[in-house]
CSV table of C-alpha atoms and ligand atoms in Angstrom, one decimal:
chain,number,residue,atom,x,y,z
A,1,MET,CA,-25.0,-33.4,-90.8
A,2,PRO,CA,-21.9,-35.5,-91.4
A,3,ALA,CA,-21.7,-38.8,-89.5
A,4,ASP,CA,-20.0,-38.7,-86.1
A,5,ARG,CA,-16.5,-40.2,-86.1
A,6,ILE,CA,-15.6,-42.8,-83.5
A,7,LEU,CA,-12.2,-44.1,-82.6
A,8,VAL,CA,-12.3,-47.7,-81.3
A,9,VAL,CA,-9.3,-48.8,-79.3
A,10,ASP,CA,-8.9,-52.5,-78.4
A,11,ASP,CA,-6.0,-54.9,-78.6
A,12,GLU,CA,-8.3,-57.7,-79.6
A,13,ASP,CA,-8.8,-57.6,-83.3
A,14,ALA,CA,-12.1,-59.6,-83.2
A,15,ILE,CA,-13.7,-57.2,-80.7
A,16,ARG,CA,-12.6,-54.2,-82.6
A,17,GLU,CA,-14.1,-55.5,-85.8
A,18,ILE,CA,-17.4,-56.4,-84.2
A,19,VAL,CA,-17.7,-53.0,-82.5
A,20,CYS,CA,-16.8,-51.2,-85.7
A,21,SER,CA,-19.3,-53.1,-87.8
A,22,MET,CA,-22.1,-52.4,-85.3
A,23,LEU,CA,-21.2,-48.7,-85.4
A,24,SER,CA,-20.8,-48.5,-89.2
A,25,ASN,CA,-24.2,-50.2,-89.6
A,26,ALA,CA,-25.6,-47.5,-87.5
A,27,ASN,CA,-24.1,-44.9,-89.8
A,28,TYR,CA,-21.1,-43.8,-87.7
A,29,ARG,CA,-17.7,-43.4,-89.2
A,30,CYS,CA,-15.3,-45.7,-87.5
A,31,ALA,CA,-11.5,-45.8,-87.1
A,32,GLN,CA,-9.6,-48.6,-85.3
A,33,ALA,CA,-6.4,-48.6,-83.2
A,34,SER,CA,-4.9,-51.8,-81.8
A,35,SER,CA,-3.2,-50.1,-78.9
A,36,GLY,CA,-3.1,-47.0,-76.8
A,37,LEU,CA,0.1,-45.8,-78.6
A,38,LYS,CA,-1.5,-46.3,-82.0
A,39,ALA,CA,-4.6,-44.4,-80.8
A,40,LEU,CA,-2.3,-41.5,-79.7
A,41,ALA,CA,-0.5,-41.5,-83.0
A,42,LEU,CA,-3.8,-41.3,-84.9
A,43,LEU,CA,-5.0,-38.4,-82.8
A,44,GLU,CA,-1.7,-36.6,-83.0
A,45,SER,CA,-1.7,-37.0,-86.8
A,46,GLY,CA,-4.6,-34.5,-86.7
A,47,GLU,CA,-7.5,-37.0,-87.2
A,48,GLU,CA,-10.5,-35.8,-85.4
A,49,PHE,CA,-13.1,-37.9,-83.6
A,50,GLU,CA,-16.3,-37.0,-81.8
A,51,LEU,CA,-16.0,-40.0,-79.5
A,52,MET,CA,-13.4,-42.6,-78.4
A,53,LEU,CA,-14.3,-46.1,-77.2
A,54,SER,CA,-11.4,-47.7,-75.4
A,55,ASP,CA,-10.7,-51.1,-73.9
A,56,LEU,CA,-9.6,-50.8,-70.3
A,57,MET,CA,-7.1,-53.7,-70.2
A,58,MET,CA,-4.7,-53.6,-73.0
A,59,ALA,CA,-1.1,-55.0,-73.2
A,60,GLU,CA,1.0,-51.9,-73.9
A,61,MET,CA,-0.9,-49.0,-72.5
A,62,SER,CA,-4.0,-49.4,-70.4
A,63,GLY,CA,-7.2,-47.5,-71.2
A,64,THR,CA,-6.7,-45.4,-68.0
A,65,ASP,CA,-3.2,-44.4,-69.1
A,66,LEU,CA,-4.5,-43.5,-72.5
A,67,LEU,CA,-7.3,-41.4,-71.0
A,68,GLU,CA,-4.8,-39.7,-68.8
A,69,LYS,CA,-2.7,-38.7,-71.8
A,70,ILE,CA,-5.5,-37.4,-74.0
A,71,LYS,CA,-8.0,-35.8,-71.7
A,72,GLU,CA,-6.3,-32.4,-71.5
A,73,LYS,CA,-5.5,-32.2,-75.2
A,74,TYR,CA,-8.9,-33.4,-76.5
A,75,PRO,CA,-11.3,-32.2,-73.9
A,76,ASP,CA,-14.2,-32.2,-76.4
A,77,MET,CA,-13.9,-35.9,-77.2
A,78,PRO,CA,-15.7,-38.0,-74.6
A,79,VAL,CA,-14.2,-41.4,-73.8
A,80,VAL,CA,-16.2,-44.5,-73.1
A,81,MET,CA,-14.3,-47.3,-71.3
A,82,VAL,CA,-15.1,-50.8,-72.4
A,83,THR,CA,-14.4,-53.3,-69.7
A,84,ALA,CA,-15.0,-56.8,-68.4
A,85,VAL,CA,-17.1,-57.3,-65.2
A,86,HIS,CA,-14.1,-58.1,-63.0
A,87,ASP,CA,-12.5,-54.7,-63.4
A,88,ILE,CA,-15.6,-52.6,-62.7
A,89,SER,CA,-13.8,-50.7,-59.9
A,90,VAL,CA,-11.1,-49.6,-62.4
A,91,ALA,CA,-13.9,-48.5,-64.8
A,92,LEU,CA,-15.4,-46.4,-62.0
A,93,LYS,CA,-12.1,-44.9,-61.3
A,94,ALA,CA,-11.7,-44.0,-65.0
A,95,ILE,CA,-15.0,-42.2,-64.8
A,96,ARG,CA,-13.7,-40.2,-61.8
A,97,ASP,CA,-10.6,-39.4,-63.9
A,98,GLY,CA,-12.7,-38.0,-66.7
A,99,ALA,CA,-14.2,-40.9,-68.8
A,100,TYR,CA,-17.7,-40.2,-69.8
A,101,ASP,CA,-19.1,-43.7,-69.2
A,102,TYR,CA,-18.2,-47.4,-69.3
A,103,LEU,CA,-19.6,-50.3,-71.2
A,104,LEU,CA,-19.6,-53.8,-69.7
A,105,LYS,CA,-18.4,-56.7,-71.9
A,106,PRO,CA,-20.0,-58.6,-73.4
A,107,PHE,CA,-22.6,-56.1,-74.6
A,108,GLU,CA,-25.5,-56.1,-77.0
A,109,ARG,CA,-25.6,-54.0,-80.1
A,110,GLU,CA,-28.4,-51.9,-78.6
A,111,GLN,CA,-26.5,-51.2,-75.4
A,112,LEU,CA,-23.5,-50.1,-77.4
A,113,LEU,CA,-25.6,-47.8,-79.6
A,114,ALA,CA,-27.4,-46.3,-76.6
A,115,THR,CA,-24.2,-45.5,-74.8
A,116,VAL,CA,-22.7,-44.0,-77.9
A,117,ARG,CA,-25.8,-41.9,-78.6
A,118,ARG,CA,-25.8,-40.6,-75.0
A,119,ALA,CA,-22.1,-39.7,-75.1
A,120,LEU,CA,-22.4,-37.9,-78.4
A,121,GLU,CA,-25.6,-36.0,-77.2
A,122,ASN,CA,-23.8,-35.0,-74.1
A,123,ARG,CA,-20.9,-33.7,-76.1
A,124,ARG,CA,-23.2,-31.8,-78.4
A,125,LEU,CA,-25.0,-30.1,-75.5
A,126,LYS,CA,-21.7,-29.1,-73.9
A,127,LEU,CA,-20.4,-27.5,-77.1
A,128,GLU,CA,-23.7,-25.7,-77.8
A,129,ASN,CA,-23.7,-24.4,-74.3
A,130,ARG,CA,-20.1,-23.2,-74.6
A,131,ALA,CA,-20.9,-21.5,-78.0
A,132,TYR,CA,-23.9,-19.8,-76.4
A,133,GLN,CA,-21.7,-18.6,-73.5
A,134,THR,CA,-19.1,-17.3,-75.8
A,135,LYS,CA,-21.7,-15.5,-78.0
A,136,LEU,CA,-23.3,-14.1,-74.9
A,137,GLU,CA,-19.9,-12.8,-73.6
A,138,ALA,CA,-19.1,-11.3,-76.9
A,139,LEU,CA,-22.5,-9.7,-77.1
A,140,VAL,CA,-22.1,-8.2,-73.6
A,141,GLU,CA,-18.7,-6.9,-74.5
A,142,GLN,CA,-19.9,-5.4,-77.7
A,143,ARG,CA,-22.9,-3.7,-76.0
A,144,THR,CA,-20.7,-2.4,-73.2
A,145,ALA,CA,-18.3,-0.9,-75.8
A,146,GLN,CA,-21.3,0.7,-77.6
A,147,LEU,CA,-22.6,2.1,-74.4
A,148,GLY,CA,-19.2,3.5,-73.4
A,149,LYS,CA,-19.0,5.2,-76.8
A,150,ALA,CA,-22.4,6.6,-76.5
A,151,VAL,CA,-21.6,8.1,-73.1
A,152,VAL,CA,-18.5,9.7,-74.5
A,153,GLU,CA,-20.4,11.1,-77.4
A,154,LEU,CA,-23.1,12.4,-75.1
A,155,GLU,CA,-20.5,14.0,-72.8
A,156,ARG,CA,-18.9,15.6,-75.8
A,157,SER,CA,-22.1,17.1,-77.0
A,158,TYR,CA,-22.8,18.3,-73.5
A,159,ASP,CA,-19.5,20.1,-73.5
A,160,ILE,CA,-20.1,21.6,-76.9
A,161,THR,CA,-23.4,23.0,-75.5
A,162,LEU,CA,-21.5,24.4,-72.5
A,163,GLU,CA,-19.1,26.1,-74.9
A,164,ALA,CA,-21.9,27.7,-76.7
A,165,LEU,CA,-23.3,28.9,-73.3
A,166,GLY,CA,-19.8,30.3,-72.4
A,167,ASN,CA,-19.5,32.0,-75.8
A,168,ALA,CA,-22.9,33.6,-75.4
A,169,LEU,CA,-21.8,35.2,-72.2
A,170,ASP,CA,-18.6,36.4,-73.9
A,171,LEU,CA,-20.7,38.2,-76.4
A,172,ARG,CA,-22.4,40.2,-73.7
A,173,ASP,CA,-19.5,40.7,-71.5
A,174,ALA,CA,-16.4,41.6,-73.6
A,175,GLU,CA,-14.2,41.8,-70.5
A,176,THR,CA,-14.5,38.1,-69.9
A,177,GLU,CA,-13.4,37.1,-73.5
A,178,GLY,CA,-11.0,34.2,-73.2
A,179,HIS,CA,-11.2,34.6,-69.4
A,180,SER,CA,-13.5,31.5,-68.9
A,181,ARG,CA,-11.3,29.4,-71.1
A,182,ARG,CA,-8.1,30.4,-69.4
A,183,VAL,CA,-9.5,30.1,-65.9
A,184,THR,CA,-10.7,26.7,-66.8
A,185,ALA,CA,-7.3,25.6,-68.0
A,186,PHE,CA,-5.6,27.1,-64.9
A,187,THR,CA,-8.1,25.5,-62.5
A,188,MET,CA,-7.6,22.1,-64.2
A,189,ALA,CA,-3.8,22.4,-63.9
A,190,ILE,CA,-4.0,23.1,-60.2
A,191,ALA,CA,-6.6,20.4,-59.6
A,192,ARG,CA,-4.4,17.9,-61.3
A,193,ALA,CA,-1.3,19.0,-59.3
A,194,ILE,CA,-3.4,18.5,-56.1
A,195,GLY,CA,-4.1,14.9,-57.3
A,196,VAL,CA,-7.9,15.4,-57.8
A,197,PRO,CA,-9.3,12.3,-59.6
A,198,LYS,CA,-9.9,12.6,-63.4
A,199,ASP,CA,-13.7,12.5,-63.1
A,200,GLU,CA,-13.7,15.1,-60.5
A,201,VAL,CA,-11.4,17.3,-62.6
A,202,LYS,CA,-14.1,17.3,-65.3
A,203,VAL,CA,-16.7,18.5,-62.9
A,204,ILE,CA,-14.4,21.2,-61.6
A,205,ALA,CA,-13.6,22.2,-65.2
A,206,ARG,CA,-17.3,22.7,-66.0
A,207,GLY,CA,-17.8,24.7,-62.9
A,208,ALA,CA,-14.8,26.9,-63.7
A,209,PHE,CA,-15.9,27.3,-67.3
A,210,LEU,CA,-19.4,28.4,-66.4
A,211,HIS,CA,-18.6,30.3,-63.2
A,212,ASP,CA,-20.0,33.6,-64.5
A,213,ILE,CA,-22.9,32.2,-66.5
A,214,GLY,CA,-25.3,33.9,-64.1
A,215,LYS,CA,-24.2,37.2,-65.5
A,216,MET,CA,-26.4,36.3,-68.5
A,217,ALA,CA,-29.3,37.4,-66.2
A,218,ILE,CA,-27.7,40.7,-65.2
A,219,PRO,CA,-29.1,43.8,-67.0
A,220,ASP,CA,-26.8,45.4,-69.6
A,221,HIS,CA,-26.7,48.8,-67.9
A,222,ILE,CA,-25.1,47.2,-64.9
A,223,LEU,CA,-23.1,44.5,-66.6
A,224,ARG,CA,-21.6,46.8,-69.2
A,225,LYS,CA,-21.5,50.0,-67.1
A,226,PRO,CA,-18.1,51.6,-67.8
A,227,GLY,CA,-17.8,53.5,-64.5
A,228,ARG,CA,-18.1,52.4,-60.8
A,229,LEU,CA,-21.2,50.5,-59.8
A,230,THR,CA,-23.5,52.0,-57.1
A,231,PRO,CA,-24.0,49.9,-53.9
A,232,GLU,CA,-27.4,48.6,-55.2
A,233,GLU,CA,-25.8,47.7,-58.5
A,234,VAL,CA,-23.1,45.8,-56.7
A,235,LEU,CA,-25.7,43.8,-54.9
A,236,THR,CA,-27.5,43.0,-58.2
A,237,MET,CA,-24.2,42.0,-59.7
A,238,ARG,CA,-23.4,39.7,-56.8
A,239,GLU,CA,-26.6,37.8,-57.5
A,240,HIS,CA,-24.8,36.2,-60.5
A,241,CYS,CA,-23.5,33.4,-58.3
A,242,TYR,CA,-26.9,32.3,-57.2
A,243,LEU,CA,-28.5,32.9,-60.6
A,244,GLY,CA,-25.8,30.8,-62.3
A,245,TYR,CA,-26.4,28.1,-59.7
A,246,LYS,CA,-30.1,28.1,-60.3
A,247,MET,CA,-29.5,27.9,-64.1
A,248,LEU,CA,-27.2,24.9,-63.8
A,249,THR,CA,-28.5,22.9,-60.9
A,250,LYS,CA,-31.5,21.7,-62.9
A,251,ILE,CA,-29.3,20.1,-65.5
A,252,PRO,CA,-28.4,16.6,-64.2
A,253,PHE,CA,-24.8,16.5,-65.3
A,254,LEU,CA,-24.1,20.0,-64.1
A,255,THR,CA,-25.5,19.6,-60.5
A,256,GLU,CA,-22.0,19.3,-59.0
A,257,ALA,CA,-20.6,22.0,-61.2
A,258,ALA,CA,-23.4,24.3,-60.1
A,259,GLU,CA,-22.1,24.1,-56.5
A,260,ILE,CA,-18.8,25.5,-57.7
A,261,VAL,CA,-20.6,28.3,-59.6
A,262,TYR,CA,-22.5,29.1,-56.5
A,263,ALA,CA,-19.4,29.3,-54.3
A,264,HIS,CA,-16.9,30.9,-56.7
A,265,GLN,CA,-16.8,34.2,-54.9
A,266,GLU,CA,-16.5,32.8,-51.4
A,267,TRP,CA,-13.3,33.6,-49.4
A,268,TYR,CA,-11.5,31.1,-47.3
A,269,ASP,CA,-11.9,33.2,-44.1
A,270,GLY,CA,-15.7,33.5,-44.6
A,271,SER,CA,-15.7,37.1,-45.8
A,272,GLY,CA,-16.8,36.3,-49.4
A,273,TYR,CA,-20.3,36.1,-50.9
A,274,PRO,CA,-23.1,35.1,-51.4
A,275,ARG,CA,-23.3,32.8,-48.4
A,276,GLY,CA,-20.1,33.7,-46.4
A,277,LEU,CA,-18.9,30.1,-46.5
A,278,LYS,CA,-15.7,29.3,-44.7
A,279,GLY,CA,-12.7,26.9,-45.2
A,280,ASN,CA,-13.8,23.5,-46.3
A,281,GLU,CA,-17.5,24.5,-46.5
A,282,ILE,CA,-16.4,26.0,-49.8
A,283,PRO,CA,-16.2,23.2,-52.4
A,284,LEU,CA,-12.6,22.3,-53.3
A,285,GLY,CA,-13.3,23.2,-57.0
A,286,ALA,CA,-14.3,26.7,-55.9
A,287,ARG,CA,-11.2,27.1,-53.7
A,288,ILE,CA,-9.0,26.1,-56.6
A,289,PHE,CA,-11.0,28.3,-59.0
A,290,SER,CA,-10.5,31.5,-56.9
A,291,ILE,CA,-6.7,31.2,-57.2
A,292,ALA,CA,-7.0,30.5,-61.0
A,293,ASP,CA,-9.3,33.5,-61.3
A,294,ALA,CA,-7.0,35.8,-59.4
A,295,LEU,CA,-4.0,34.6,-61.5
A,296,ASP,CA,-5.9,35.4,-64.7
A,297,ALA,CA,-7.2,38.7,-63.5
A,298,ILE,CA,-3.7,39.9,-62.5
A,299,THR,CA,-2.0,38.7,-65.6
A,300,SER,CA,-4.6,40.2,-68.0
A,301,ASP,CA,-4.8,43.8,-69.3
A,302,ARG,CA,-7.5,45.8,-67.7
A,303,PRO,CA,-8.8,49.2,-68.9
A,304,TYR,CA,-7.2,50.9,-65.9
A,305,ARG,CA,-3.9,49.0,-65.8
A,306,PRO,CA,-1.7,46.8,-68.0
A,307,ALA,CA,-1.2,43.1,-67.4
A,308,GLN,CA,1.2,42.2,-64.6
A,309,SER,CA,3.7,39.4,-64.5
A,310,VAL,CA,3.1,35.8,-63.2
A,311,ALA,CA,5.6,36.5,-60.5
A,312,ALA,CA,3.5,39.5,-59.3
A,313,ALA,CA,0.4,37.3,-59.3
A,314,ARG,CA,2.2,34.6,-57.2
A,315,GLU,CA,3.2,37.3,-54.7
A,316,GLU,CA,-0.4,38.6,-54.5
A,317,ILE,CA,-1.9,35.1,-54.1
A,318,LYS,CA,0.7,34.3,-51.4
A,319,ARG,CA,-0.2,37.5,-49.6
A,320,CYS,CA,-3.9,36.6,-49.6
A,321,GLU,CA,-3.5,33.0,-48.4
A,322,GLY,CA,-5.6,32.1,-45.4
A,323,ARG,CA,-7.8,35.2,-46.1
A,324,GLN,CA,-9.1,34.8,-49.6
A,325,PHE,CA,-7.4,31.5,-50.5
A,326,ASP,CA,-7.0,28.1,-49.1
A,327,PRO,CA,-3.4,27.9,-47.8
A,328,GLN,CA,-3.1,24.2,-48.9
A,329,VAL,CA,-4.1,25.0,-52.4
A,330,VAL,CA,-1.9,28.1,-52.5
A,331,ARG,CA,1.0,25.8,-51.4
A,332,VAL,CA,0.4,23.5,-54.4
A,333,PHE,CA,-0.1,26.4,-56.7
A,334,LEU,CA,3.3,28.0,-55.7
A,335,SER,CA,5.0,24.6,-56.1
A,336,MET,CA,4.0,24.5,-59.7
A,337,PRO,CA,6.6,25.8,-62.3
A,338,GLU,CA,6.0,29.4,-63.1
A,339,GLY,CA,6.3,29.0,-66.9
A,340,ILE,CA,3.2,26.8,-67.3
A,341,TRP,CA,0.8,29.7,-66.8
A,342,SER,CA,2.1,31.8,-69.7
A,343,GLU,CA,2.3,28.7,-71.8
A,344,LEU,CA,-1.4,27.8,-71.1
A,345,ARG,CA,-2.4,31.4,-71.8
A,346,ARG,CA,-0.5,31.4,-75.2
A,347,ASN,CA,-2.1,28.1,-76.2
A,348,ILE,CA,-5.6,29.3,-75.4
A,349,ASP,CA,-5.2,32.7,-77.0
A,350,ALA,CA,-3.7,31.1,-80.2
A,351,GLN,CA,-6.9,29.2,-80.8
A,352,ALA,CA,-8.4,31.1,-83.6
A,353,HIS,CA,-11.7,29.3,-83.9
A,354,PRO,CA,-13.7,29.5,-80.7
A,355,LEU,CA,-15.0,26.0,-81.1
A,356,ALA,CA,-11.4,24.6,-80.8
A,357,TYR,CA,-11.7,25.8,-77.3
A,358,SER,CA,-9.3,25.1,-74.4
A,359,TYR,CA,-12.0,23.3,-72.5
A,360,SER,CA,-12.1,20.3,-74.9
A,361,THR,CA,-8.4,20.3,-75.6
A,362,ALA,CA,-7.6,20.5,-71.9
A,363,LYS,CA,-10.2,17.8,-71.2
A,364,SER,CA,-8.9,15.4,-73.8
A,365,SER,CA,-5.5,15.4,-72.2
A,366,ALA,CA,-7.2,14.8,-68.8
B,1,FE2,FE1,-17.9,35.8,-60.9
């Protein structure tokens, strides 16, 4: 370890010399300044010291004035005031003002060295402590960033799994092809227009994307039946809301989305299914979803009729407000520019690879 460097400031040459020779004999490196101004000049020239010993009473600039000038700029260099007995109160004031200690003149060599050692040790501990703090803060910051990244990755892989689930349903139920993705994009657009917070939009998006996942459990002869369903078959079909809910509610990050799946066929006036929920009993996500769902159904081709215009869908949704749809959500929906729906549809339909699905694209712009 290199020897500590000590700056000795005193306007009496003899004292400076004695102090310096005592310090040098104890293997410290010593520099001298015969006034406060010279000490300042030395420090400003870029010379570094681990400690300064300064006489208190000096002609040009007192030790306290010197201390005042340097303490902010060199906070890691402790200052020990050297003083005669009669100005002990000034020495105490200097300590209050930031000096580390004081040394009474005349002093023995051992007293000098003990004070110097204490001051240097104190400085070393302070620096070590600060380095430790900084390291700790950096470590916490680094770990937090790693954790955040892991959570994002985890969420991404969740969503890829969701997409696979949605695609699996598309394979069984051709009519829904692209429907889940479009309805998700429409639902998210309305949710954002309402001002739903970002995290909540994610939950709602998952609910919308998986709304019909319960159809996985509906037998093919009902799900894919070309003609009309019998009343019993209708009842079986309607179970898909609860079945979907049961599937998702066990998955921790889908618990809230499961509520939307459960309620996606409810009507605002209470005449929907499966529970006949009414008004705000229906989760907001489900109330938004039902408008998005109607919009997509009306503007998509069906075996029995061609796709209708967005304007026609707006008309129909307006007509059903208060009955099927939440009037407040309808108001927001109608206030949105008509063109965005066809644009969203085009974007989603243009995605050739199913894995480049709207859900992740829409989410990343969330
Ligand atoms: Fe459904």
